[in-house]
Each structure stands twice: as structure tokens, then as C-alpha cells.
Amino acid sequence: MRITGITVSNFLGLPHFQHSLTEPVLFVAGGNGDGKSSLLQAVRFALTGAMPRGVTKVADRNLLLTEGASKGYVQVEVDGNPVRRTVSTAKLTGDAPESPHLDLCLEASQFARLDDKDRRKLLFAIAGVKANGEAVSEQMKAQGIRADIIQDLLPRLRAGFEAAAAHARDKATEARGAWRAVSGENYGSTKADGWTAAVEVEEPDQAAIEEHATAIADLRARVAPLHAAIAKVEAMLPPDKLAELQAQADGQGKAEGDLAMAQQAYDDAAEAVAKLQAQLQAGATGGIPCPCCGKSVRIDGQRLVVASEPDGTDTQKVLNDLAAAKVRAHDANTQLQVARRALACAQAAASTLANLPEAPTDEELRAPDLLADVNQLLQQHEREHRALLDARAQHERAKHRTEQAARHHLDAAAWKLAEENLAPEGIPSILLARALDPVNATLAAAASVAGWRPAAVTRDITLTYGGRPYALVSESEQWRADAMFAAAIAQLAGARILMLDRFDVLSPLARGDALDWMDHLVAEGHVDTVIVAGTLKERPDLGEGVDVVWLGATA
């Protein structure tokens, strides 16, 4: 930013000033109260609109007018373009420079007055270091932090590194607690690394498990046929029962003959009874006197007929024979039923014998013993198989616990890594170092050229000069520090302008070093314009490269 002309009308203690700069370094000298500071503050007002000397309210802007004046303005030629700002209204004519950090270059002591937050923000900005989510995300990736953890942390980074670090710390604690829940032991990073769940039994061989399973299947397949063989054997009749049935079946022919004889005997007895009954009926009157005619009558079916006359038959004898015949018929019927039952038993025995299954084989006869052996062997295989399966299940559970514990340990370590990197000495320190390194390098170079002690910004954003806190050094040392801070901002931020007041705080011997340093800044292209003001007794002769302006009654 090259300033080639300055015009001031009625601004503070400077009622009128007009000067065209012939050199990049303008030295404004004069006595106390001659308007040197007013000139520098006028330039600052024109370029930034900043109101000096505690004036902050718009209504108080007229206080900046020279006493007795009703209007005023400041015009600065910047890179060939006029920038004009009226005092009473701050109306701007022309395009003011857009450098966001210009004001810190125009009033050097401002940097030391910034609070830590604004100072850190400024340092990041002028060094081109970003501390946004994308930049922090890239840095976390570079530090080996897992992608899922980065995504979890990014929203929390909006609240700051401290909030994100606290979240990471909580997640690490949660992961350690999960590890303890799985392992049943107290967490320790060394212990957790490579921890495995203990198993009291050896891990079974899969081939052995399959061998037992095959044997069990084969043995179970043998059980049903053996039960069938046992049922077949049990269904066979004992010899005595078989002999009894055979005897019954062998008597079938005799039973058939007995039945025929019994049937004939019964038929004969029944015929004898029928004859005697007919004889008895024919020989008896069987009539009763008719009440009408007095004749003997009897009932024949549904008719009333005259009874025949008795034929002289011995009725009592017939009755006795009939009773005996009925007894014989009853006995014959009883024998007939016995004969029938005997034949039925013989036929049933013959049918049973005809339908008996084949005789069991020797192996079928040994089925009960074989079944006992199979069951014993089956139980043995089942016990051993269950034991192997239980052992395998224990190992699988242990493997699962080991894997769970390993995941929780990895989570704990990953979140711990994130917490460490989000702590002040982690990524914030790395990013801050990136911001501080170019600033401190520029400050060190300036100190080397000027022959001064180095000014620096520490990691905790504290300002130092010669290694001592800024607030504890002398006034002239603070001036040197302010000058170097402002020059570094002008150089790194691209403002390329530097204004310094109170040059006279330096001793006469130190002033030459300061002017040489300013000349170096211009010669190296770090800045385009330097305006410096100081109270002197007379106009200094500074030689070529420095444009000297004397303010006051005498030169």
C-alpha cells in the first residue's frame, strides 16, 4: 500500500496539512503539540474510519474537528487513488483499502492490547492457518484418529477444543467401563492390550466332535430295529402255550364229529318232545262246558270248537314221558353247545398256529443284549459329545469376550488419542505453532536487522521482548516490540504499510538503527510505506530514502 499524498483539514490539532510523499519512508518531526500524532491519526481515520482519543460515539465525532472549525476532512492518496473522509459525518469518498488488519499496522500498540482470543484469531488469520472443522479434521486424520471418531467430534468442535476433548475423555471412560464389564477385571492399557478370556478346558478338535456325532447317529439308527426284534421275540408263544394250541388244533376233527353227534342227539330229543306234546294234545279233552248248550268246547286258534271225546289215552303217562323227553332235549342242547365251543376253540387254535410269524433268528433272539450294549455305547458317545460341545461353546464365548474386550480397548485407546490431540498441547498447539512460527520468524528477522532483542509470541499467546514479558520491559523496549509486531502484521497480512508514533522514546543512538530497519523493510518489499513521527528539537537530516516533514513554527 503506497501512500503518495496526504491532505488534512481541521482534524484535531492539525488545522491544515498537505504533503506529497517523495520517499516510501515519511518522517514527521516537530515539537510537542505541533500535530504529529494528529497527522498519523488523521491518516488512520481516512483509511479505516477509526476515531482516536477515546471518541466512540457518532454524536461526538465533531470533537475531532480542530477547535473553532465547523467542518474538516482527510484525504490520502493510496496507490494513485484518493481516499477522502469527512470529519463530522465520516462520509467516505473513494475506495478505502480492504485489508482486514490494516488498523493494527496504523496504530502499533493495538496488538499488545488485544485479549488472548482476538490475538490468537489474528495470528491464525495472518499466518493463513485455518482452525475450522475441515482443517482440524485433516489434522486429526494426520494424527491417526479414526474416521468415525472424527465425525463424532466435528459437531462438538463448534463449541471449542475443550468441549470436544471433554467428550473424547467421556467416551474413553465409557469404553474402559465396557472393557471392565466384559473382562471382569480392572482396566489397564498394558493389561488390556492382548488380553484374552481364560478357558479351563482345552479347545476340542472339530474332527472328534464330528466323529462322535457320526457314531451317535449310527447307534441311534440301530435302536429301532433292535426294538422291533425284541417285540417280535416277545410276540412268540411259549412252548407250553404252543403245545396247548397244537393239541386244540389237532382235536378239530374229533370236535367236528362230536358236534355232529351232539346235533343228532339234540334233534332226536327235540323230535321226541314234539311227538309227546302232540299225543298229549290229541288224547285229552281239553274242553270246558259251554254256558249256552252245555257241550264240551275248546279253543282252536281263534275259534271256539266242540271238543272231541276222550280216546282213552293215559294222559298222566304221556305227561311223565314228555317231562323226561324235555330233560333229555335240554341235556342234548347243552352237549350241543359244548361241542360247538370245542370246535370253535380248535378252529381258533388252528388259525393262530397258521398265522404265527416266522421263528426269530439267533440275532433277533440276542436283541435285548445287543440293545443294552448299544444304549451303553450311545450314552458314552453322547456324554463325550456333550462335553466336547460344551468345551467348544466355552471357547466360542471366550473368543467372543476376547473380541469384545479388544474392541473396547481399541475404542478406549482411540478416544484417548483423540483426547490427547484435542488437549491444548495437541492439535491446538500444532495449529498455533503453524500460526506462530511465521510470525516469530518474521519478528526474529526484524530484530536481527535492527540489532534489537527479539520480540516473540509464546504458545500461551503471551508477548515477550528479549525473553521477558512485554508488560515488564521498559517503555522504549515496548516501542520496539510494538514496531516489530506491527511490521510483521503488515508484512504477513499484506497491508504493506506501517505507522509509528513516539519515535522520540528511543535514544538518539538507537534511532539510527530503527530508521535503517525501516529502510530495510521497504528495500526488501515487505512494506510500501512507513510513516513515523517523533518529537525533536530540530528538523533532522536523514539523507536519501527518507522524506522528512517538519511541523511547527520553526524548522
Coordinates of C-alpha atoms in Angstrom, one line a residue:
M1 CA 0.0 0.0 0.0
R2 CA 1.9 3.0 -1.3
I3 CA 0.8 6.5 0.1
T4 CA 1.8 9.3 -2.2
G5 CA -0.1 12.3 -0.8
I6 CA -1.8 13.4 2.4
T7 CA -4.2 16.4 2.9
V8 CA -5.7 17.3 6.3
S9 CA -8.2 20.0 7.0
N10 CA -9.2 20.8 10.6
F11 CA -8.5 17.4 12.2
L12 CA -7.7 17.6 15.9
G13 CA -4.5 19.7 16.4
L14 CA -3.8 19.9 12.6
P15 CA -5.8 22.7 11.0
H16 CA -4.2 22.3 7.7
F17 CA -1.6 19.9 6.2
Q18 CA -0.8 18.9 2.6
H19 CA 2.2 16.9 1.5
S20 CA 3.2 14.7 -1.4
L21 CA 5.4 11.9 -0.3
T22 CA 8.7 11.7 -2.3
E23 CA 10.0 8.6 -0.5
P24 CA 8.5 5.5 0.9
V25 CA 9.5 6.5 4.4
L26 CA 7.9 9.6 5.8
F27 CA 9.4 11.0 9.0
V28 CA 7.2 13.6 10.7
A29 CA 9.0 15.7 13.2
G30 CA 8.3 18.7 15.4
G31 CA 7.8 19.9 18.9
N32 CA 5.2 18.9 21.4
G33 CA 1.6 19.8 20.3
D34 CA 2.6 20.6 16.8
G35 CA 0.2 18.0 15.3
K36 CA 2.4 15.0 14.7
S37 CA 0.1 12.5 16.3
S38 CA -2.9 14.3 14.8
L39 CA -1.4 13.7 11.4
L40 CA -1.0 9.9 12.0
Q41 CA -4.4 9.6 13.5
A42 CA -5.9 11.6 10.5
V43 CA -4.4 9.1 8.1
R44 CA -5.8 6.2 10.2
F45 CA -9.2 7.9 10.2
A46 CA -9.2 8.3 6.5
L47 CA -8.2 4.8 5.7
T48 CA -10.2 2.9 8.4
G49 CA -12.8 5.3 9.9
A50 CA -11.4 4.7 13.3
M51 CA -11.9 7.6 15.7
P52 CA -9.0 8.3 18.0
R53 CA -8.5 9.6 21.6
G54 CA -11.5 7.9 23.2
V55 CA -14.1 9.2 20.8
T56 CA -16.5 6.3 20.2
K57 CA -20.0 7.8 19.7
V58 CA -21.1 9.1 16.4
A59 CA -22.7 12.1 18.0
D60 CA -19.3 13.0 19.4
R61 CA -17.5 12.9 16.1
N62 CA -17.4 16.8 15.9
L63 CA -15.0 16.6 18.8
L64 CA -12.4 15.6 16.2
L65 CA -12.6 18.9 14.4
T66 CA -10.0 21.5 15.1
E67 CA -11.1 24.0 17.7
G68 CA -13.3 26.7 16.1
A69 CA -13.8 24.8 12.8
S70 CA -17.2 23.6 11.6
K71 CA -16.0 21.1 9.1
G72 CA -13.0 19.2 8.1
Y73 CA -11.7 16.2 6.1
V74 CA -8.8 14.0 5.5
Q75 CA -7.7 12.8 2.1
V76 CA -5.0 10.2 1.4
E77 CA -3.6 9.2 -2.0
V78 CA -3.4 5.4 -1.9
D79 CA -1.8 3.6 -4.8
G80 CA -2.8 6.5 -7.0
N81 CA -6.4 6.6 -5.8
P82 CA -7.8 9.3 -3.4
V83 CA -9.5 8.2 -0.3
R84 CA -11.4 11.1 1.4
R85 CA -13.4 11.0 4.6
T86 CA -15.2 14.0 6.2
V87 CA -14.7 14.5 9.9
S88 CA -18.2 15.4 11.0
T89 CA -20.1 12.7 9.0
A90 CA -17.3 10.2 8.3
K91 CA -18.6 10.1 4.7
L92 CA -16.2 8.2 2.6
T93 CA -15.3 9.2 -1.0
G94 CA -13.2 6.7 -2.9
D95 CA -12.3 3.1 -2.2
A96 CA -10.8 2.5 1.2
P97 CA -8.3 -0.3 1.5
E98 CA -9.9 -3.6 2.3
S99 CA -7.2 -5.2 4.4
P100 CA -8.9 -6.6 7.5
H101 CA -5.9 -6.0 9.7
L102 CA -4.9 -2.6 8.4
D103 CA -5.7 -0.8 11.7
L104 CA -3.2 -2.8 13.6
C105 CA -0.5 -1.6 11.2
L106 CA -1.6 2.1 11.6
E107 CA -1.6 2.0 15.5
A108 CA 1.2 -0.3 16.5
S109 CA 0.4 -0.6 20.2
Q110 CA -3.0 -2.1 19.5
F111 CA -1.6 -5.6 19.1
A112 CA -0.4 -5.7 22.7
R113 CA -3.8 -4.6 23.9
L114 CA -5.7 -7.4 22.3
D115 CA -7.1 -10.1 24.5
D116 CA -5.8 -13.7 24.1
K117 CA -8.8 -14.8 22.0
D118 CA -8.6 -11.9 19.5
R119 CA -4.8 -12.2 19.4
R120 CA -5.0 -15.9 18.6
K121 CA -7.6 -15.3 16.0
L122 CA -5.4 -12.6 14.4
L123 CA -2.3 -14.8 14.4
F124 CA -4.2 -17.6 12.7
A125 CA -5.5 -15.3 10.1
I126 CA -2.2 -13.5 9.1
A127 CA -0.4 -16.8 9.1
G128 CA -3.0 -18.4 6.8
V129 CA -3.7 -21.2 9.3
K130 CA -7.3 -22.4 9.4
A131 CA -8.8 -23.8 12.6
N132 CA -12.1 -24.7 11.2
G133 CA -13.7 -28.1 11.2
E134 CA -12.1 -29.1 7.9
A135 CA -8.6 -28.1 9.0
V136 CA -9.0 -29.8 12.3
S137 CA -10.4 -32.9 10.6
E138 CA -7.4 -33.1 8.3
Q139 CA -5.1 -32.7 11.3
M140 CA -6.9 -35.4 13.2
K141 CA -6.5 -37.7 10.3
A142 CA -2.8 -37.0 10.1
Q143 CA -2.6 -37.9 13.8
G144 CA -4.1 -41.3 13.2
I145 CA -7.5 -40.6 14.7
R146 CA -10.3 -42.9 13.4
A147 CA -12.7 -41.5 10.8
D148 CA -15.8 -42.4 12.9
I149 CA -14.4 -40.6 15.9
I150 CA -13.6 -37.6 13.8
Q151 CA -17.2 -37.5 12.5
D152 CA -18.4 -37.7 16.1
L153 CA -16.2 -34.9 17.3
L154 CA -16.7 -32.4 14.4
P155 CA -20.1 -31.0 15.7
R156 CA -18.6 -30.7 19.2
L157 CA -15.6 -28.7 17.9
R158 CA -18.0 -25.9 17.2
A159 CA -18.0 -25.4 21.0
G160 CA -14.3 -25.4 21.1
F161 CA -11.4 -27.8 21.6
E162 CA -12.1 -28.1 25.3
A163 CA -15.6 -29.3 24.8
A164 CA -14.5 -31.8 22.1
A165 CA -11.7 -33.0 24.4
A166 CA -14.2 -33.5 27.3
H167 CA -16.4 -35.6 25.0
A168 CA -13.5 -37.7 23.9
R169 CA -12.5 -38.2 27.6
D170 CA -16.0 -39.3 28.4
K171 CA -16.1 -41.8 25.5
A172 CA -12.7 -43.2 26.6
T173 CA -14.0 -43.7 30.1
E174 CA -17.1 -45.3 28.7
A175 CA -15.0 -47.7 26.6
R176 CA -12.9 -48.6 29.6
G177 CA -16.0 -49.3 31.6
A178 CA -17.3 -51.6 28.8
W179 CA -13.9 -53.4 28.9
R180 CA -14.2 -54.0 32.6
A181 CA -17.8 -55.3 32.2
V182 CA -16.6 -57.8 29.6
S183 CA -13.4 -58.9 31.3
G184 CA -14.4 -58.6 34.9
E185 CA -11.1 -57.0 35.7
N186 CA -9.8 -53.5 36.3
Y187 CA -8.7 -51.8 33.2
G188 CA -5.1 -51.1 32.4
S189 CA -3.8 -50.1 29.0
T190 CA -0.9 -52.7 29.2
K191 CA -3.2 -55.4 30.6
A192 CA -5.9 -54.7 28.0
D193 CA -3.5 -54.9 25.1
G194 CA -3.7 -58.5 24.1
W195 CA -6.0 -59.6 26.9
T196 CA -7.7 -63.0 26.3
A197 CA -10.6 -64.6 28.2
A198 CA -9.4 -67.7 30.2
V199 CA -10.8 -71.1 29.4
E200 CA -10.3 -74.1 31.8
V201 CA -10.8 -76.8 29.2
E202 CA -8.8 -77.4 26.0
E203 CA -10.3 -76.4 22.7
P204 CA -11.8 -79.5 21.2
D205 CA -10.9 -81.0 17.8
Q206 CA -13.7 -80.5 15.3
A207 CA -12.9 -83.9 13.9
A208 CA -13.5 -85.5 17.3
I209 CA -16.9 -83.7 17.5
E210 CA -17.9 -84.9 14.1
E211 CA -16.7 -88.4 14.9
H212 CA -18.9 -88.6 18.0
A213 CA -21.9 -87.1 16.1
T214 CA -21.5 -89.8 13.4
A215 CA -21.3 -92.6 16.0
I216 CA -24.4 -91.2 17.8
A217 CA -26.3 -91.1 14.5
D218 CA -25.3 -94.7 13.6
L219 CA -26.1 -96.1 17.1
R220 CA -29.5 -94.3 17.1
A221 CA -30.2 -95.9 13.7
R222 CA -29.6 -99.3 15.3
V223 CA -32.0 -98.8 18.2
A224 CA -35.3 -99.0 16.3
P225 CA -34.5 -102.4 14.5
L226 CA -33.5 -103.9 17.8
H227 CA -36.7 -102.8 19.5
A228 CA -38.6 -104.4 16.6
A229 CA -36.7 -107.6 17.0
I230 CA -37.4 -107.6 20.8
A231 CA -41.1 -107.1 20.0
K232 CA -41.0 -110.0 17.6
V233 CA -39.4 -112.3 20.1
E234 CA -41.8 -111.2 22.8
A235 CA -44.7 -111.8 20.4
M236 CA -43.7 -115.5 20.1
L237 CA -45.8 -118.0 22.2
P238 CA -44.1 -120.1 24.9
P239 CA -43.7 -123.8 24.2
D240 CA -46.4 -124.9 26.6
K241 CA -48.8 -122.5 25.1
L242 CA -47.8 -123.6 21.7
A243 CA -48.3 -127.3 22.6
E244 CA -51.7 -126.4 24.1
L245 CA -52.7 -124.7 20.8
Q246 CA -51.4 -127.6 18.8
A247 CA -53.4 -130.1 20.9
Q248 CA -56.5 -127.9 20.4
A249 CA -55.9 -127.7 16.7
D250 CA -55.3 -131.5 16.4
G251 CA -58.7 -132.1 18.1
Q252 CA -60.6 -130.2 15.4
G253 CA -61.7 -133.5 13.6
K254 CA -62.9 -135.1 16.8
A255 CA -64.7 -131.8 17.7
E256 CA -66.4 -131.8 14.3
G257 CA -67.6 -135.5 14.9
D258 CA -68.7 -134.7 18.5
L259 CA -70.6 -131.7 17.2
A260 CA -72.4 -133.9 14.6
M261 CA -73.3 -136.5 17.2
A262 CA -74.5 -133.8 19.6
Q263 CA -76.5 -132.2 16.9
Q264 CA -78.2 -135.6 16.1
A265 CA -78.9 -136.3 19.7
Y266 CA -80.4 -132.9 20.1
D267 CA -82.5 -133.3 17.0
D268 CA -83.8 -136.7 18.2
A269 CA -84.6 -135.4 21.7
A270 CA -86.4 -132.4 20.2
E271 CA -88.5 -134.7 17.9
A272 CA -89.5 -136.9 20.8
V273 CA -90.7 -133.9 22.8
A274 CA -92.7 -132.8 19.8
K275 CA -94.4 -136.2 19.4
L276 CA -95.3 -136.5 23.1
Q277 CA -96.8 -133.0 23.0
A278 CA -98.9 -133.9 20.0
Q279 CA -100.0 -137.1 21.6
L280 CA -100.9 -135.3 24.8
Q281 CA -103.0 -132.8 22.9
A282 CA -104.8 -135.4 20.9
G283 CA -105.6 -137.6 23.9
A284 CA -107.0 -135.0 26.3
T285 CA -110.5 -133.4 26.1
G286 CA -109.1 -130.2 26.8
G287 CA -112.8 -128.8 26.7
I288 CA -114.9 -126.8 29.1
P289 CA -118.7 -126.8 29.4
C290 CA -120.4 -124.2 27.1
P291 CA -122.7 -121.9 29.2
C292 CA -125.2 -121.9 26.4
C293 CA -125.6 -125.6 25.3
G294 CA -123.7 -127.4 28.0
K295 CA -121.4 -129.2 25.4
S296 CA -117.7 -129.5 25.9
V297 CA -115.9 -126.9 23.8
R298 CA -112.2 -125.8 23.3
I299 CA -110.4 -123.0 21.7
D300 CA -108.8 -123.8 18.3
G301 CA -106.7 -120.9 17.3
Q302 CA -109.2 -118.0 17.4
R303 CA -112.3 -120.3 17.1
L304 CA -114.4 -122.0 19.7
V305 CA -115.0 -125.6 18.6
V306 CA -116.6 -128.6 20.1
A307 CA -114.0 -130.7 21.9
S308 CA -113.6 -134.3 20.8
E309 CA -114.4 -137.0 23.0
P310 CA -111.5 -138.5 25.0
D311 CA -109.9 -141.5 23.3
G312 CA -108.9 -143.3 26.4
T313 CA -105.2 -142.2 26.3
D314 CA -103.3 -142.3 29.6
T315 CA -102.7 -138.7 30.0
Q316 CA -100.6 -139.0 33.1
K317 CA -98.1 -141.4 31.4
V318 CA -97.8 -139.0 28.4
L319 CA -97.1 -136.1 30.8
N320 CA -94.4 -138.1 32.5
D321 CA -92.8 -139.2 29.2
L322 CA -92.9 -135.6 28.0
A323 CA -91.1 -134.3 31.1
A324 CA -88.4 -137.0 30.7
A325 CA -88.1 -136.1 26.9
K326 CA -87.7 -132.4 27.7
V327 CA -84.9 -133.2 30.2
R328 CA -83.1 -135.3 27.5
A329 CA -83.6 -132.5 25.0
H330 CA -82.1 -130.0 27.4
D331 CA -79.1 -132.2 28.1
A332 CA -78.7 -132.7 24.4
N333 CA -78.8 -129.0 23.8
T334 CA -76.2 -128.5 26.5
Q335 CA -73.9 -131.1 24.9
L336 CA -74.5 -129.4 21.5
Q337 CA -73.3 -126.0 22.8
V338 CA -70.2 -127.7 24.4
A339 CA -69.5 -129.4 21.1
R340 CA -69.8 -126.1 19.2
R341 CA -67.5 -124.3 21.7
A342 CA -64.9 -127.1 21.4
L343 CA -65.0 -126.9 17.7
A344 CA -64.6 -123.1 17.8
C345 CA -61.6 -123.4 20.1
A346 CA -60.0 -126.0 17.8
Q347 CA -60.6 -123.8 14.8
A348 CA -59.2 -120.7 16.6
A349 CA -56.1 -122.6 17.7
A350 CA -55.6 -123.8 14.1
S351 CA -56.0 -120.2 12.8
T352 CA -53.5 -118.9 15.5
L353 CA -51.0 -121.5 14.5
A354 CA -51.4 -120.8 10.8
N355 CA -50.8 -117.0 11.4
L356 CA -47.8 -117.3 13.7
P357 CA -44.7 -115.3 12.4
E358 CA -41.5 -116.9 11.4
A359 CA -39.3 -118.1 14.2
P360 CA -36.8 -115.4 15.3
T361 CA -33.2 -115.6 14.2
D362 CA -30.4 -116.0 16.6
E363 CA -29.5 -112.3 16.2
E364 CA -33.2 -111.4 16.9
L365 CA -33.1 -113.6 20.0
R366 CA -30.0 -111.7 21.1
A367 CA -31.6 -108.3 20.5
P368 CA -32.1 -107.4 24.2
D369 CA -28.4 -107.9 25.0
L370 CA -27.5 -106.1 21.8
L371 CA -29.8 -103.2 22.7
A372 CA -28.2 -102.9 26.1
D373 CA -24.8 -102.7 24.6
V374 CA -25.9 -100.1 22.0
N375 CA -27.6 -98.0 24.7
Q376 CA -24.5 -98.1 26.8
L377 CA -22.2 -97.1 23.9
L378 CA -24.7 -94.5 22.8
Q379 CA -24.8 -92.9 26.3
Q380 CA -21.0 -92.9 26.4
H381 CA -20.7 -91.1 23.0
E382 CA -23.5 -88.7 23.9
R383 CA -21.6 -87.7 27.2
E384 CA -18.4 -87.2 25.4
H385 CA -20.1 -85.3 22.6
R386 CA -21.9 -83.0 25.0
A387 CA -18.6 -82.4 26.8
L388 CA -16.9 -81.5 23.5
L389 CA -19.8 -79.2 22.5
D390 CA -19.7 -77.6 25.9
A391 CA -15.9 -77.1 25.6
R392 CA -16.4 -75.6 22.2
A393 CA -19.1 -73.3 23.5
Q394 CA -16.8 -72.2 26.3
H395 CA -14.1 -71.4 23.7
E396 CA -16.5 -69.6 21.5
R397 CA -17.8 -67.5 24.4
A398 CA -14.2 -66.8 25.4
K399 CA -13.4 -65.8 21.9
H400 CA -16.4 -63.5 21.7
R401 CA -15.4 -61.9 25.1
T402 CA -11.8 -61.5 23.8
E403 CA -13.0 -59.9 20.6
Q404 CA -15.4 -57.6 22.6
A405 CA -12.7 -56.6 25.0
A406 CA -10.3 -55.9 22.2
R407 CA -12.8 -53.7 20.5
H408 CA -13.5 -51.8 23.8
H409 CA -9.7 -51.5 24.3
L410 CA -9.2 -50.1 20.8
D411 CA -12.1 -47.7 21.4
A412 CA -10.6 -46.6 24.7
A413 CA -7.2 -46.1 23.1
A414 CA -8.7 -44.3 20.1
W415 CA -10.7 -41.9 22.2
K416 CA -7.7 -41.4 24.5
L417 CA -5.6 -40.5 21.4
A418 CA -8.4 -38.1 20.3
E419 CA -8.5 -36.5 23.8
E420 CA -4.7 -36.1 23.8
N421 CA -4.8 -34.5 20.4
L422 CA -7.6 -32.1 21.3
A423 CA -5.8 -31.0 24.5
P424 CA -4.0 -27.7 24.4
E425 CA -0.7 -29.4 23.8
G426 CA -2.1 -31.4 20.9
I427 CA -3.7 -30.2 17.7
P428 CA -4.4 -26.7 19.1
S429 CA -0.7 -26.4 19.8
I430 CA 0.2 -27.7 16.3
L431 CA -2.1 -25.3 14.7
L432 CA -0.9 -22.5 16.9
A433 CA 2.7 -23.3 16.1
R434 CA 1.8 -23.1 12.4
A435 CA 0.4 -19.6 13.2
L436 CA 3.2 -18.6 15.5
D437 CA 6.2 -19.9 13.5
P438 CA 6.0 -17.5 10.6
V439 CA 5.1 -14.6 13.0
N440 CA 8.0 -15.3 15.3
A441 CA 10.3 -16.0 12.3
T442 CA 9.4 -12.5 10.9
L443 CA 10.0 -10.9 14.3
A444 CA 13.3 -12.6 14.7
A445 CA 14.4 -11.4 11.3
A446 CA 13.4 -7.9 12.2
A447 CA 15.3 -8.0 15.5
S448 CA 18.4 -9.2 13.7
V449 CA 18.3 -6.4 11.1
A450 CA 17.5 -3.7 13.7
G451 CA 20.0 -5.0 16.2
W452 CA 17.3 -5.3 18.8
R453 CA 16.3 -8.0 21.2
P454 CA 13.7 -10.3 19.6
A455 CA 10.0 -9.8 20.2
A456 CA 8.0 -13.0 20.3
V457 CA 4.6 -14.6 20.9
T458 CA 4.7 -17.6 23.1
R459 CA 2.5 -20.7 22.9
D460 CA 0.2 -19.3 25.5
I461 CA -0.2 -16.1 23.4
T462 CA 2.0 -14.1 25.8
L463 CA 4.1 -11.3 24.3
T464 CA 7.7 -11.1 25.2
Y465 CA 10.7 -8.9 24.4
G466 CA 14.1 -10.3 24.9
G467 CA 12.5 -13.2 26.6
R468 CA 10.8 -11.1 29.3
P469 CA 7.1 -10.4 29.5
Y470 CA 6.0 -7.4 27.4
A471 CA 4.4 -5.7 30.4
L472 CA 7.7 -5.8 32.4
V473 CA 10.1 -4.2 29.9
S474 CA 10.9 -0.5 29.6
E475 CA 8.9 2.0 27.5
S476 CA 11.5 2.1 24.7
E477 CA 11.6 -1.7 24.6
Q478 CA 7.8 -1.8 24.4
W479 CA 8.0 0.6 21.5
R480 CA 10.5 -1.6 19.7
A481 CA 8.2 -4.7 20.3
D482 CA 5.2 -2.8 19.1
A483 CA 7.0 -1.7 16.0
M484 CA 8.1 -5.2 15.1
F485 CA 4.7 -6.7 15.9
A486 CA 3.0 -4.1 13.6
A487 CA 5.6 -4.6 10.8
A488 CA 5.1 -8.4 11.0
I489 CA 1.4 -8.0 10.6
A490 CA 1.8 -5.5 7.7
Q491 CA 4.1 -8.0 6.0
L492 CA 2.2 -11.2 6.6
A493 CA -1.3 -9.8 6.3
G494 CA -0.4 -8.0 3.1
A495 CA -1.3 -4.5 4.4
R496 CA 2.2 -3.3 3.5
I497 CA 2.0 -0.1 5.5
L498 CA 3.5 0.8 8.9
M499 CA 2.8 3.9 11.1
L500 CA 4.8 4.5 14.3
D501 CA 4.3 7.4 16.7
R502 CA 6.5 8.5 19.6
F503 CA 9.8 7.7 17.8
D504 CA 11.5 10.0 20.3
V505 CA 11.1 7.4 23.0
L506 CA 14.3 5.9 21.6
S507 CA 17.7 7.2 22.5
P508 CA 19.5 9.2 19.8
L509 CA 21.9 6.3 19.2
A510 CA 19.0 3.8 18.8
R511 CA 17.1 5.9 16.3
G512 CA 19.5 5.3 13.5
D513 CA 19.1 1.5 13.9
A514 CA 15.3 2.0 13.8
L515 CA 15.5 4.0 10.6
D516 CA 17.9 1.5 9.0
W517 CA 15.4 -1.2 9.8
M518 CA 12.5 0.7 8.3
D519 CA 14.6 1.3 5.1
H520 CA 15.3 -2.4 5.1
L521 CA 11.5 -3.2 5.2
V522 CA 11.0 -1.0 2.2
A523 CA 14.0 -2.3 0.3
E524 CA 13.0 -5.9 0.8
G525 CA 9.5 -5.2 -0.3
H526 CA 7.9 -6.1 3.0
V527 CA 6.1 -2.7 3.1
D528 CA 5.4 0.0 0.6
T529 CA 5.0 2.9 3.1
V530 CA 6.4 3.8 6.5
I531 CA 5.2 6.9 8.4
V532 CA 7.0 7.6 11.6
A533 CA 6.5 10.6 14.0
G534 CA 8.6 11.9 16.8
T535 CA 9.3 15.0 18.9
L536 CA 12.6 16.5 18.0
K537 CA 14.2 19.9 18.7
E538 CA 15.0 20.5 15.1
R539 CA 14.5 19.1 11.7
P540 CA 16.7 16.0 11.2
D541 CA 18.8 15.4 8.2
L542 CA 18.2 11.7 7.4
G543 CA 19.6 11.6 3.9
E544 CA 18.1 9.9 0.9
G545 CA 15.3 7.4 1.2
V546 CA 13.5 9.3 4.0
D547 CA 11.0 12.1 3.3
V548 CA 11.2 14.5 6.3
V549 CA 8.3 16.8 7.3
W550 CA 8.7 19.4 10.0
L551 CA 5.6 20.5 11.8
G552 CA 5.8 23.6 13.9
A553 CA 6.8 27.2 13.8
T554 CA 10.5 26.7 13.2
A555 CA 12.4 24.1 11.2

